[in-house]
Coordinates of C-alpha atoms in Angstrom, one line a residue:
Chain A
X11 CA -4.1 -5.2 42.3
X12 CA -2.7 -8.6 41.3
X13 CA -6.1 -9.8 40.1
X14 CA -6.5 -6.8 37.7
X15 CA -3.8 -8.3 35.4
X16 CA -5.7 -11.6 35.1
X17 CA -8.9 -9.9 33.8
X18 CA -9.9 -10.0 30.2
X19 CA -10.0 -6.8 28.1
X20 CA -13.8 -7.0 28.1
X21 CA -13.9 -7.4 31.9
X22 CA -11.5 -4.5 32.4
X23 CA -13.5 -2.1 30.1
X24 CA -16.8 -3.1 31.9
X25 CA -15.3 -2.4 35.3
X26 CA -13.9 1.0 34.2
X27 CA -17.2 2.0 32.6
X28 CA -19.0 1.0 35.8
X29 CA -16.6 2.9 38.0
X30 CA -15.5 -0.1 39.9
X31 CA -11.9 0.6 39.0
X32 CA -10.1 3.5 37.3
X33 CA -8.0 3.3 34.1
X34 CA -5.1 4.6 36.1
X35 CA -5.3 1.7 38.6
X36 CA -5.5 -0.8 35.8
X37 CA -2.5 0.8 33.9
X38 CA -0.4 0.9 37.1
X39 CA -1.1 -2.8 37.8
X40 CA 0.2 -3.7 34.4
X41 CA 3.2 -1.4 34.6
X42 CA 4.0 -3.0 37.9
X43 CA 3.7 -6.4 36.4
X44 CA 6.0 -5.4 33.5
X45 CA 8.5 -4.1 36.1
X46 CA 8.3 -7.4 38.0
X47 CA 8.7 -9.9 35.2
X48 CA 9.9 -8.3 31.9
X49 CA 13.5 -8.6 32.9
X50 CA 13.0 -12.4 32.5
X51 CA 10.5 -12.4 29.6
X52 CA 11.9 -9.4 27.6
X53 CA 8.6 -8.9 25.8
X54 CA 9.1 -5.1 25.6
X55 CA 11.7 -3.0 23.8
X56 CA 10.3 0.2 25.1
X57 CA 7.8 0.9 27.9
X58 CA 6.1 4.3 27.7
X59 CA 5.2 4.7 31.4
X60 CA 4.3 8.4 31.3
X61 CA 2.4 8.2 28.1
X62 CA 0.3 5.3 29.2
X63 CA -0.6 6.9 32.5
X64 CA -1.5 10.1 30.7
X65 CA -3.8 8.2 28.4
X66 CA -5.4 6.4 31.4
X67 CA -5.9 9.7 33.2
X68 CA -7.7 11.0 30.1
X69 CA -10.1 8.0 30.1
X70 CA -10.9 8.5 33.8
X71 CA -11.5 12.2 33.2
X72 CA -13.8 11.4 30.3
X73 CA -15.8 9.0 32.6
X74 CA -16.0 11.6 35.3
X75 CA -17.5 14.1 32.8
X76 CA -20.1 11.5 32.0
X77 CA -19.0 11.0 28.4
X78 CA -19.7 7.7 26.8
X79 CA -16.8 5.3 26.8
X80 CA -15.9 3.0 23.9
X81 CA -15.8 -0.8 24.3
X82 CA -12.1 -0.9 25.0
X83 CA -11.6 2.5 26.8
X84 CA -8.9 2.3 29.4
X85 CA -7.7 -1.2 28.4
X86 CA -3.8 -1.6 28.3
X87 CA -2.2 -2.8 25.1
X88 CA 1.2 -3.9 23.9
X89 CA 2.1 -2.7 20.4
X90 CA 4.4 -4.5 18.1
X91 CA 7.4 -2.3 17.3
X92 CA 6.6 -2.3 13.6
X93 CA 3.9 0.4 13.8
X94 CA 5.1 4.0 13.9
X95 CA 4.3 5.9 17.1
X96 CA 4.7 9.7 17.2
X97 CA 7.3 10.7 19.8
X98 CA 8.0 7.1 20.9
X99 CA 10.9 5.0 19.4
X100 CA 10.1 2.6 16.6
X101 CA 12.9 0.2 15.8
X102 CA 11.3 -2.8 14.0
X103 CA 13.8 -4.9 16.1
X104 CA 16.7 -3.5 14.0
X105 CA 19.9 -1.6 14.8
X106 CA 19.3 0.4 11.6
X107 CA 16.5 2.2 13.3
X108 CA 17.9 2.3 16.8
X109 CA 16.7 5.5 18.5
X110 CA 14.5 6.6 15.6
X111 CA 11.5 8.6 16.8
X112 CA 8.8 8.8 14.1
X113 CA 7.2 12.2 13.5
X114 CA 3.8 10.5 12.8
X115 CA 1.4 7.8 14.0
X116 CA 0.5 4.8 11.9
X117 CA -3.3 4.6 11.1
X118 CA -3.6 1.7 13.5
X119 CA -1.8 3.7 16.3
X120 CA -4.3 6.5 15.7
X121 CA -7.3 4.2 15.8
X122 CA -6.1 2.7 19.1
X123 CA -5.7 6.2 20.6
X124 CA -9.1 7.2 19.3
X125 CA -10.6 4.1 20.9
X126 CA -9.0 5.2 24.2
X127 CA -6.9 2.1 24.4
X128 CA -3.9 2.6 26.7
X129 CA -0.6 1.9 24.8
X130 CA 1.9 0.5 27.3
X131 CA 4.8 0.3 25.0
X132 CA 6.5 -1.4 22.0
X133 CA 7.1 -5.1 21.9
X134 CA 10.1 -7.2 20.8
X135 CA 10.1 -8.8 17.4
X136 CA 12.3 -10.5 14.8
X137 CA 14.1 -7.8 12.9
X138 CA 11.8 -6.4 10.2
X139 CA 9.4 -9.2 11.1
X140 CA 11.6 -11.7 9.5
X141 CA 11.6 -14.9 11.6
X142 CA 9.7 -17.5 13.5
X143 CA 11.3 -17.2 16.9
X144 CA 12.0 -13.6 17.9
X145 CA 15.7 -14.7 18.1
X146 CA 16.5 -12.3 15.1
X147 CA 15.7 -9.2 17.2
X148 CA 18.8 -7.0 17.3
X149 CA 17.9 -6.4 21.0
X150 CA 18.0 -10.0 22.2
X151 CA 15.4 -12.8 22.2
X152 CA 12.1 -13.0 24.1
X153 CA 11.4 -15.9 26.3
X154 CA 8.2 -18.0 26.2
X155 CA 6.4 -17.5 29.5
X156 CA 5.6 -21.3 29.6
X157 CA 9.3 -22.1 29.6
X158 CA 11.8 -19.1 29.4
X159 CA 14.4 -21.3 27.6
X160 CA 12.1 -21.7 24.6
X161 CA 11.0 -19.4 21.8
X162 CA 7.7 -17.5 22.1
X163 CA 7.2 -17.8 18.3
X164 CA 8.0 -15.1 15.8
X165 CA 8.0 -12.5 14.5
X166 CA 5.6 -11.2 17.0
X167 CA 6.9 -13.1 19.9
X168 CA 7.0 -10.1 22.2
X169 CA 3.3 -9.3 21.7
X170 CA 2.2 -12.9 22.5
X171 CA 4.7 -13.3 25.4
X172 CA 3.3 -10.0 26.9
X173 CA -0.2 -11.6 26.9
X174 CA 0.9 -15.0 28.3
X175 CA 3.0 -13.2 31.0
X176 CA 0.0 -11.1 32.0
X177 CA 1.8 -7.9 31.1
X178 CA -1.0 -6.8 28.9
X179 CA -4.5 -8.1 28.1
X180 CA -4.3 -7.0 24.5
X181 CA -1.5 -6.8 21.9
X182 CA -1.1 -6.0 18.2
X183 CA 0.9 -8.2 15.8
X184 CA 1.6 -8.4 12.1
X185 CA 1.3 -11.6 10.0
X186 CA 3.3 -12.0 6.8
X187 CA 3.7 -15.7 6.9
X188 CA 2.2 -16.5 10.3
X189 CA 3.7 -14.0 12.7
X190 CA 0.5 -13.5 14.6
X191 CA -0.8 -17.1 14.6
X192 CA 2.4 -19.0 15.2
X193 CA 3.3 -17.0 18.3
X194 CA -0.3 -17.3 19.5
X195 CA -0.1 -21.1 19.1
X196 CA 3.2 -21.6 21.1
X197 CA 2.2 -19.2 23.9
X198 CA -1.4 -20.5 24.4
X199 CA -3.0 -17.3 23.3
X200 CA -5.4 -16.1 20.5
X201 CA -4.1 -14.5 17.3
X202 CA -6.0 -13.4 14.2
X203 CA -4.7 -12.6 10.7
X204 CA -7.6 -10.6 9.3
X205 CA -8.4 -10.6 5.5
X206 CA -5.6 -8.9 3.6
X207 CA -6.5 -5.2 3.3
X208 CA -8.9 -5.2 6.3
X209 CA -6.5 -3.4 8.6
X210 CA -4.5 -0.4 7.3
X211 CA -0.8 -0.9 6.6
X212 CA -0.1 2.9 6.6
X213 CA 2.7 3.5 9.1
X214 CA 3.4 -0.2 9.4
X215 CA 7.1 -0.8 8.3
X216 CA 6.8 -2.8 5.1
X217 CA 8.4 -6.2 4.8
X218 CA 6.5 -8.0 2.0
X219 CA 3.7 -5.7 1.0
X220 CA 1.5 -8.2 -0.7
X221 CA 1.5 -10.5 2.4
X222 CA 1.9 -8.2 5.5
X223 CA -1.3 -7.8 7.6
X224 CA -1.7 -6.3 11.0
X225 CA -4.1 -7.9 13.5
X226 CA -5.3 -8.5 17.0
X227 CA -3.7 -10.7 19.7
X228 CA -5.5 -11.5 22.9
X229 CA -6.2 -14.1 25.6
X230 CA -9.8 -14.7 24.6
X231 CA -11.7 -14.8 21.3
X232 CA -14.0 -12.0 22.4
X233 CA -11.1 -9.7 23.3
X234 CA -9.6 -10.4 19.9
X235 CA -12.9 -9.5 18.2
X236 CA -13.2 -6.2 20.2
X237 CA -9.7 -5.2 19.1
X238 CA -10.4 -6.3 15.5
X239 CA -13.3 -4.0 15.4
X240 CA -11.3 -1.1 16.8
X241 CA -8.5 -1.3 14.2
X242 CA -10.2 -2.5 11.0
X243 CA -11.9 -0.5 8.3
X244 CA -11.0 1.5 5.2
X245 CA -8.1 3.9 5.2
X246 CA -7.6 6.3 2.3
X247 CA -3.9 6.6 3.1
X248 CA -3.4 2.9 2.2
X249 CA -4.1 2.0 -1.5
X250 CA -4.4 -1.7 -0.5
X251 CA -7.1 -1.0 2.1
X252 CA -10.5 -2.7 1.4
X253 CA -13.3 -0.2 1.1
X254 CA -16.1 -2.4 2.5
X255 CA -17.8 -2.7 5.9
X256 CA -16.0 -4.7 8.6
X257 CA -17.7 -8.1 9.1
X258 CA -19.6 -8.3 12.5
X259 CA -16.8 -10.0 14.4
X260 CA -17.9 -9.0 17.9
X261 CA -21.4 -10.3 17.4
X262 CA -19.9 -13.5 16.1
X263 CA -17.6 -13.9 19.1
X264 CA -20.6 -13.4 21.4
X265 CA -22.6 -16.0 19.6
X266 CA -20.2 -18.9 19.1
X267 CA -21.9 -21.8 17.4
X268 CA -20.9 -24.5 14.9
X269 CA -24.1 -26.4 14.6
X270 CA -24.7 -27.3 10.9
X271 CA -21.5 -25.7 9.8
X272 CA -19.2 -27.6 7.4
X273 CA -15.7 -27.8 8.6
X274 CA -12.9 -29.0 6.3
X275 CA -9.8 -30.8 7.6
X276 CA -6.9 -30.0 5.3
X277 CA -5.3 -33.3 4.4
X278 CA -1.9 -31.8 3.5
X279 CA -1.4 -30.5 7.0
X280 CA -0.4 -33.7 8.8
X281 CA 2.1 -36.5 8.5
X282 CA 5.9 -36.3 8.5
X283 CA 7.3 -33.4 10.6
X284 CA 4.3 -33.0 12.8
X285 CA 4.8 -33.7 16.5
X286 CA 2.7 -36.5 17.8
X287 CA 1.2 -34.5 20.7
X288 CA 0.3 -31.7 18.3
X289 CA -1.6 -34.1 16.1
X290 CA -3.3 -35.7 19.1
X291 CA -4.7 -32.4 20.3
X292 CA -5.7 -31.4 16.8
X293 CA -7.6 -34.7 16.3
X294 CA -9.4 -34.1 19.7
X295 CA -10.4 -30.7 18.3
X296 CA -11.9 -32.3 15.3
X297 CA -13.9 -34.6 17.5
X298 CA -15.0 -31.7 19.7
X299 CA -16.3 -29.9 16.6
X300 CA -18.2 -33.0 15.6
X301 CA -19.7 -33.2 19.1
X302 CA -20.7 -29.5 18.9
X303 CA -22.7 -30.3 15.7
X304 CA -20.3 -29.5 12.9
X305 CA -20.1 -31.7 9.8
X306 CA -16.4 -32.7 9.2
X307 CA -15.2 -33.0 5.7
X308 CA -11.7 -34.0 4.5
X309 CA -10.4 -31.5 2.0
X310 CA -7.3 -31.8 -0.2
X311 CA -5.4 -28.7 -1.2
X312 CA -2.6 -30.3 -3.3
X313 CA -0.8 -27.0 -4.1
X314 CA -0.2 -26.3 -0.4
X315 CA 2.8 -28.5 -0.6
X316 CA 4.5 -25.8 -2.7
X317 CA 3.4 -22.8 -0.5
X318 CA 6.5 -22.7 1.7
X319 CA 8.7 -22.6 -1.4
X320 CA 6.6 -19.9 -3.1
X321 CA 6.6 -17.9 0.1
X322 CA 10.4 -18.0 0.4
X323 CA 10.8 -16.5 -3.0
X324 CA 8.0 -13.9 -2.9
X325 CA 8.6 -12.5 0.6
X326 CA 12.4 -12.1 0.1
X327 CA 11.8 -10.5 -3.3
X328 CA 9.4 -7.9 -1.9
X329 CA 11.7 -7.4 1.1
X330 CA 14.8 -6.7 -1.0
X331 CA 12.8 -4.0 -2.7
X332 CA 11.1 -2.5 0.4
X333 CA 14.3 -2.4 2.4
X334 CA 16.0 -0.3 -0.3
X335 CA 14.6 2.7 1.6
X336 CA 17.1 2.0 4.4
X337 CA 19.9 3.9 2.6
X338 CA 21.4 6.0 5.4
X339 CA 20.3 9.3 3.7
X340 CA 17.0 10.4 5.3
X341 CA 16.6 8.6 8.6
X342 CA 18.2 5.9 10.7
X343 CA 21.7 4.9 11.1
X344 CA 24.6 6.3 9.0
X345 CA 28.0 4.6 9.1
X346 CA 31.3 5.5 7.4
X347 CA 30.5 9.1 6.4
X348 CA 34.1 10.5 6.9
X349 CA 34.0 13.0 4.0
X350 CA 35.9 10.7 1.6
X351 CA 33.3 8.1 0.8
X352 CA 30.5 8.3 -1.7
X353 CA 26.9 8.0 -0.8
X354 CA 26.8 4.5 -2.4
X355 CA 29.7 3.4 -0.2
X356 CA 28.1 4.9 2.9
X357 CA 24.8 3.1 2.1
X358 CA 26.6 -0.3 1.8
X359 CA 28.6 0.2 5.0
X360 CA 25.5 1.3 6.9
X361 CA 23.4 -1.7 5.7
X362 CA 26.2 -4.1 6.6
X363 CA 26.4 -2.6 10.1
X364 CA 22.6 -2.1 10.6
X365 CA 21.1 -5.3 9.3
X366 CA 21.2 -8.7 11.1
X367 CA 22.0 -12.0 9.4
X368 CA 18.4 -13.1 8.6
X369 CA 17.6 -9.7 7.0
X370 CA 20.8 -9.9 4.9
X371 CA 20.0 -13.5 3.9
X372 CA 16.5 -12.5 2.6
X373 CA 17.7 -9.3 0.9
X374 CA 20.3 -11.4 -1.0
X375 CA 17.8 -14.2 -1.7
X376 CA 15.3 -11.6 -3.1
X377 CA 18.0 -9.9 -5.2
X378 CA 18.8 -13.3 -6.7
X379 CA 15.2 -14.3 -7.3
X380 CA 14.5 -11.1 -9.1
X381 CA 17.7 -10.9 -11.1
X382 CA 17.2 -11.1 -14.9
X383 CA 18.4 -14.7 -15.6
X384 CA 16.4 -16.2 -12.8
X385 CA 13.2 -14.2 -12.6
X386 CA 11.0 -16.6 -14.6
X387 CA 12.3 -19.7 -12.9
X388 CA 11.9 -18.3 -9.3
X389 CA 9.8 -15.3 -8.8
X390 CA 7.6 -15.8 -11.8
X391 CA 7.0 -19.5 -11.0
X392 CA 6.3 -18.6 -7.3
X393 CA 3.5 -16.3 -8.5
X394 CA 2.0 -19.1 -10.5
X395 CA 2.0 -21.3 -7.4
X396 CA 0.2 -18.4 -5.7
X397 CA -2.6 -18.7 -8.2
X398 CA -2.8 -22.5 -7.7
X399 CA -3.1 -22.0 -3.9
X400 CA -5.8 -19.4 -4.3
X401 CA -7.7 -21.9 -6.6
X402 CA -7.3 -24.6 -3.9
X403 CA -8.9 -22.3 -1.3
X404 CA -11.7 -21.4 -3.7
X405 CA -12.5 -25.0 -4.4
X406 CA -12.3 -25.8 -0.7
X407 CA -14.7 -23.0 0.3
X408 CA -17.2 -24.3 -2.2
X409 CA -17.5 -27.4 -0.1
X410 CA -17.0 -26.1 3.5
X411 CA -17.5 -22.9 5.6
X412 CA -14.1 -23.0 7.3
X413 CA -10.9 -25.1 7.1
X414 CA -9.0 -26.2 10.2
X415 CA -5.4 -27.5 10.8
X416 CA -2.8 -27.4 13.5
X417 CA -1.3 -23.9 13.6
X418 CA 2.2 -25.1 13.9
X419 CA 3.8 -28.5 13.3
X420 CA 5.5 -28.5 16.7
X421 CA 5.3 -26.8 20.0
X422 CA 7.8 -24.1 21.1
X423 CA 11.4 -25.2 20.4
X424 CA 14.4 -24.3 22.5
X425 CA 16.1 -20.9 21.9
X426 CA 19.1 -21.5 19.6
X427 CA 18.0 -24.9 18.3
X428 CA 17.3 -23.8 14.7
X429 CA 19.3 -20.5 14.7
X430 CA 21.9 -21.7 12.1
X431 CA 19.5 -23.8 10.0
X432 CA 17.2 -21.4 8.0
X433 CA 15.2 -24.2 6.3
X434 CA 14.4 -25.8 9.6
X435 CA 13.3 -22.5 11.0
X436 CA 11.1 -21.8 8.0
X437 CA 9.1 -25.0 8.6
X438 CA 7.6 -23.3 11.7
X439 CA 5.2 -21.4 9.4
X440 CA 4.3 -24.4 7.2
X441 CA 0.6 -24.3 8.0
X442 CA 0.1 -20.6 8.2
X443 CA 1.7 -19.5 4.9
X444 CA -1.0 -20.5 2.3
X445 CA -3.4 -18.0 3.9
X446 CA -1.0 -15.1 3.4
X447 CA -0.4 -16.0 -0.2
X448 CA -4.2 -16.1 -0.9
X449 CA -5.1 -13.1 1.3
X450 CA -7.9 -14.8 3.3
X451 CA -8.4 -14.7 7.1
X452 CA -7.3 -17.1 9.8
X453 CA -7.1 -17.5 13.6
X454 CA -5.1 -19.5 16.1
X455 CA -6.5 -20.4 19.5
X456 CA -5.3 -22.9 22.2
X457 CA -6.5 -26.5 22.0
X458 CA -4.5 -28.0 24.8
X459 CA -1.0 -29.0 25.9
X460 CA 1.1 -31.5 24.1
X461 CA 1.4 -34.6 26.4
X462 CA 5.1 -35.1 25.7
X463 CA 6.3 -31.6 26.7
X464 CA 3.4 -29.9 28.4
X465 CA 3.5 -27.0 26.0
X466 CA 0.6 -25.2 24.2
X467 CA -0.8 -26.4 20.9
X468 CA -2.7 -24.1 18.6
X469 CA -5.8 -24.9 16.4
X470 CA -5.9 -22.9 13.2
X471 CA -9.3 -21.9 11.7
X472 CA -9.2 -20.5 8.1
X473 CA -12.1 -18.5 6.5
X474 CA -12.6 -17.0 3.0
X475 CA -11.7 -13.4 2.5
X476 CA -14.1 -10.9 4.1
X477 CA -15.7 -13.7 6.2
X478 CA -13.5 -13.0 9.2
X479 CA -16.7 -13.3 11.4
X480 CA -16.7 -17.1 10.7
X481 CA -13.4 -17.4 12.5
X482 CA -14.9 -15.8 15.6
X483 CA -18.1 -17.8 15.5
X484 CA -16.2 -21.1 15.4
X485 CA -13.4 -19.9 17.7
X486 CA -15.8 -18.8 20.4
X487 CA -17.6 -22.2 20.3
X488 CA -14.4 -24.1 20.5
X489 CA -13.0 -21.9 23.3
X490 CA -16.2 -22.2 25.4
X491 CA -16.2 -26.0 25.0
X492 CA -12.5 -26.4 25.8
X493 CA -12.7 -24.0 28.8
X494 CA -15.6 -26.0 30.2
X495 CA -13.7 -29.3 29.7
X496 CA -10.5 -27.9 31.3
X497 CA -12.4 -26.1 34.1
X498 CA -10.4 -22.9 33.4
X499 CA -8.6 -21.1 30.6
X500 CA -5.5 -23.0 29.4
X501 CA -3.1 -20.2 30.3
X502 CA -3.8 -20.8 34.0
X503 CA -1.7 -23.9 33.7
X504 CA 1.4 -21.9 32.8
X505 CA 4.0 -21.8 35.6
X506 CA 4.0 -18.5 37.6
X507 CA 6.8 -16.2 36.7
Chain B
X12 CA 19.6 -25.9 -11.1
X13 CA 22.8 -23.9 -10.9
X14 CA 24.5 -23.7 -7.5
X15 CA 25.3 -20.3 -6.0
X16 CA 29.0 -19.6 -5.9
X17 CA 30.8 -17.3 -3.6
X18 CA 31.5 -14.9 -6.5
X19 CA 27.8 -14.8 -7.2
X20 CA 27.1 -13.9 -3.6
X21 CA 29.6 -11.1 -3.8
X22 CA 27.9 -9.8 -6.9
X23 CA 24.5 -10.0 -5.3
X24 CA 25.8 -8.1 -2.2
X25 CA 27.1 -5.3 -4.5
X26 CA 23.7 -5.1 -6.2
X27 CA 21.9 -5.1 -2.8
X28 CA 24.3 -2.4 -1.4
X29 CA 25.6 -4.7 1.4
X30 CA 29.4 -4.5 2.2
X31 CA 29.6 -8.1 3.3
X32 CA 32.6 -9.4 5.2
X33 CA 34.6 -12.4 3.8
X34 CA 33.2 -14.8 6.3
X35 CA 29.7 -13.7 5.6
X36 CA 30.2 -14.4 1.9
X37 CA 31.3 -18.0 2.7
X38 CA 28.4 -18.5 5.1
X39 CA 25.7 -17.1 2.9
X40 CA 26.9 -18.9 -0.2
X41 CA 26.2 -22.2 1.5
X42 CA 22.9 -21.2 3.0
X43 CA 21.5 -19.5 -0.1
X44 CA 22.4 -22.6 -2.1
X45 CA 20.5 -24.7 0.3
X46 CA 17.5 -22.5 0.3
X47 CA 17.4 -22.1 -3.4
X48 CA 17.7 -25.8 -3.8
X49 CA 14.8 -26.4 -1.5
X50 CA 12.5 -23.8 -3.0
X51 CA 13.3 -24.4 -6.7
X52 CA 10.4 -26.9 -6.8
X53 CA 8.1 -23.9 -7.8
X54 CA 9.5 -24.1 -11.3
X55 CA 7.8 -27.5 -11.7
X56 CA 4.6 -25.5 -12.5
X57 CA 6.3 -23.0 -14.7
X58 CA 5.4 -24.7 -18.0
X59 CA 1.7 -25.0 -17.0
X60 CA -0.7 -22.5 -18.4
X61 CA -1.2 -20.8 -15.0
X62 CA -1.6 -17.0 -14.8
X63 CA 0.7 -15.5 -12.2
X64 CA -0.8 -13.7 -9.1
X65 CA 1.3 -10.8 -7.8
X66 CA -1.2 -9.6 -5.2
X67 CA -4.3 -11.0 -3.4
X68 CA -6.3 -7.9 -4.3
X69 CA -7.1 -6.7 -7.7
X70 CA -5.2 -3.4 -7.4
X71 CA -6.3 -0.3 -9.1
X72 CA -4.7 3.1 -8.9
X73 CA -6.4 5.0 -6.1
X74 CA -6.7 8.7 -6.7
X75 CA -7.8 11.6 -4.4
X76 CA -8.7 15.1 -5.3
X77 CA -5.6 17.3 -5.8
X78 CA -6.2 19.5 -2.8
X79 CA -3.4 20.9 -0.5
X80 CA -3.6 19.3 2.9
X81 CA -1.6 19.7 6.1
X82 CA 1.5 17.5 6.2
X83 CA 4.7 17.2 8.1
X84 CA 6.7 20.4 8.7
X85 CA 10.2 20.5 7.4
X86 CA 11.5 20.2 10.9
X87 CA 9.4 17.0 11.4
X88 CA 10.4 15.5 8.1
X89 CA 14.1 16.1 8.9
X90 CA 13.9 15.0 12.5
X91 CA 15.3 11.6 11.9
X92 CA 18.0 12.6 9.4
X93 CA 21.6 11.5 10.1
X94 CA 22.7 15.0 8.9
X95 CA 20.9 18.1 7.7
X96 CA 21.8 21.6 6.4
X97 CA 19.6 24.5 5.5
X98 CA 16.3 22.5 5.8
X99 CA 17.7 19.8 3.5
X100 CA 19.0 16.2 3.9
X101 CA 22.8 16.4 3.8
X102 CA 24.2 13.4 2.0
X103 CA 27.7 12.2 1.1
X104 CA 29.1 13.0 -2.4
X105 CA 27.1 11.4 -5.1
X106 CA 29.2 12.4 -8.2
X107 CA 33.0 11.9 -8.4
X108 CA 35.6 14.7 -8.7
X109 CA 36.1 14.4 -12.4

């Protein structure tokens, strides 16, 4: 049983399809692992034991009937608690939705079910996906399986920690400023932010609508590609969904190769604030790509220096508008309704009680940035910066096929270290944010352990919009070369829980 | 750039429908001032002739044929309501006595 949890998603699906193991056995092994370690890790907010076993039994029955199984049939998955799940609590890591049971499935949830993926439960996250450490969850922080006193990244720390703790071979995250890639980097796993609009946002609780993007988290590049293909594609329920074919990501992941490719190193992603061990592993990755036959080009994207500032005006502005729906009238928490107070007073008391400090901070920041006297100076200017960043990317992709950088400036920091210093916390997403502003695609994958603290370092690969397959082609080649060099996947060096 | 005062934070909280406590007003005033100070650099490009980008995709209004389709039942739609009455959301008073 124990070895079932170490298998990749592709291996599990193949074994189930071949009848070597049942989906129920695989699901039970993962549920047992969750029971054994999740008290320490706290990756899950809700485990749907009965639902998962029922889905697994359905897959086994399908196989017995001789029906064809999909590429991920019977594979367990951990779902970020930001996607609605019919009949199963969805809290977005917030007290304001504690106990809320959605009456409908998100499009992504529906697609996972249609692909016969077994949903184990909902994973912990920074409240409303606002944060870089999962410390902003109203239900307590998640620990990094490499060192439980450190953060697992955020906002999707629960999803990445579940992968690194072998509680699930697949997970789903969402990436508004790096919330898939940054947790992947600090937990030694793989995370992909697809092109904006590639995966439906219907039923995904909105934080910053022009930046939010759901995507796959996995332990291998191929597993991420298989999941990418299962969830991507046009959705008529989402007006921002791209109506175009999904790039051939699985094929790319199976044929990793960088020979003759032009790889750009972003000059602005280095220097002050970058941990020495992170830069060392990044520079080794550049060397590796050169050895594998890529041409390395230094690229300057001068406007990237303004990306963090633009992001912390645009994201809070959109959040202050999106979170207006939490008004205590139609769903969620209601506080102070004693028959004497007005609806407006009840709304204000409910939001005070239901939102945590980071959410309040961003709602206030957004309200300020959008207010009439400051609109042009802040929100309007931030949108101009967004144009400049998009132009930087366009110029870069005229010269190279992909860009690379460290995913995060440092390895996982201790829980609590940056909790009272918002600006220090915001720096964790320094390298990931430009991609969200421009809407293109990016991946983080492990590139080694930082020598000074023995913690994972992530390599970020960035591709143009709708060229998500390039991420997988480069990622698979890097992963294969590193795994051969290390003699095993990086995650095997993590301490056992 | 103007600093953010405690009074301004209180005003923002009212606009944002947040009944903040006194200690929160003090705390946020300092933090918001720090954050705004750090991100105000974006205005350095404001004079330039740069068109703003509000969204990574060129958004167009997406229409579908006006056909009745199955949707949530009233019971489903009301299932998460804090209070309900006669198949409606029950809310506190909105208009005053006068």
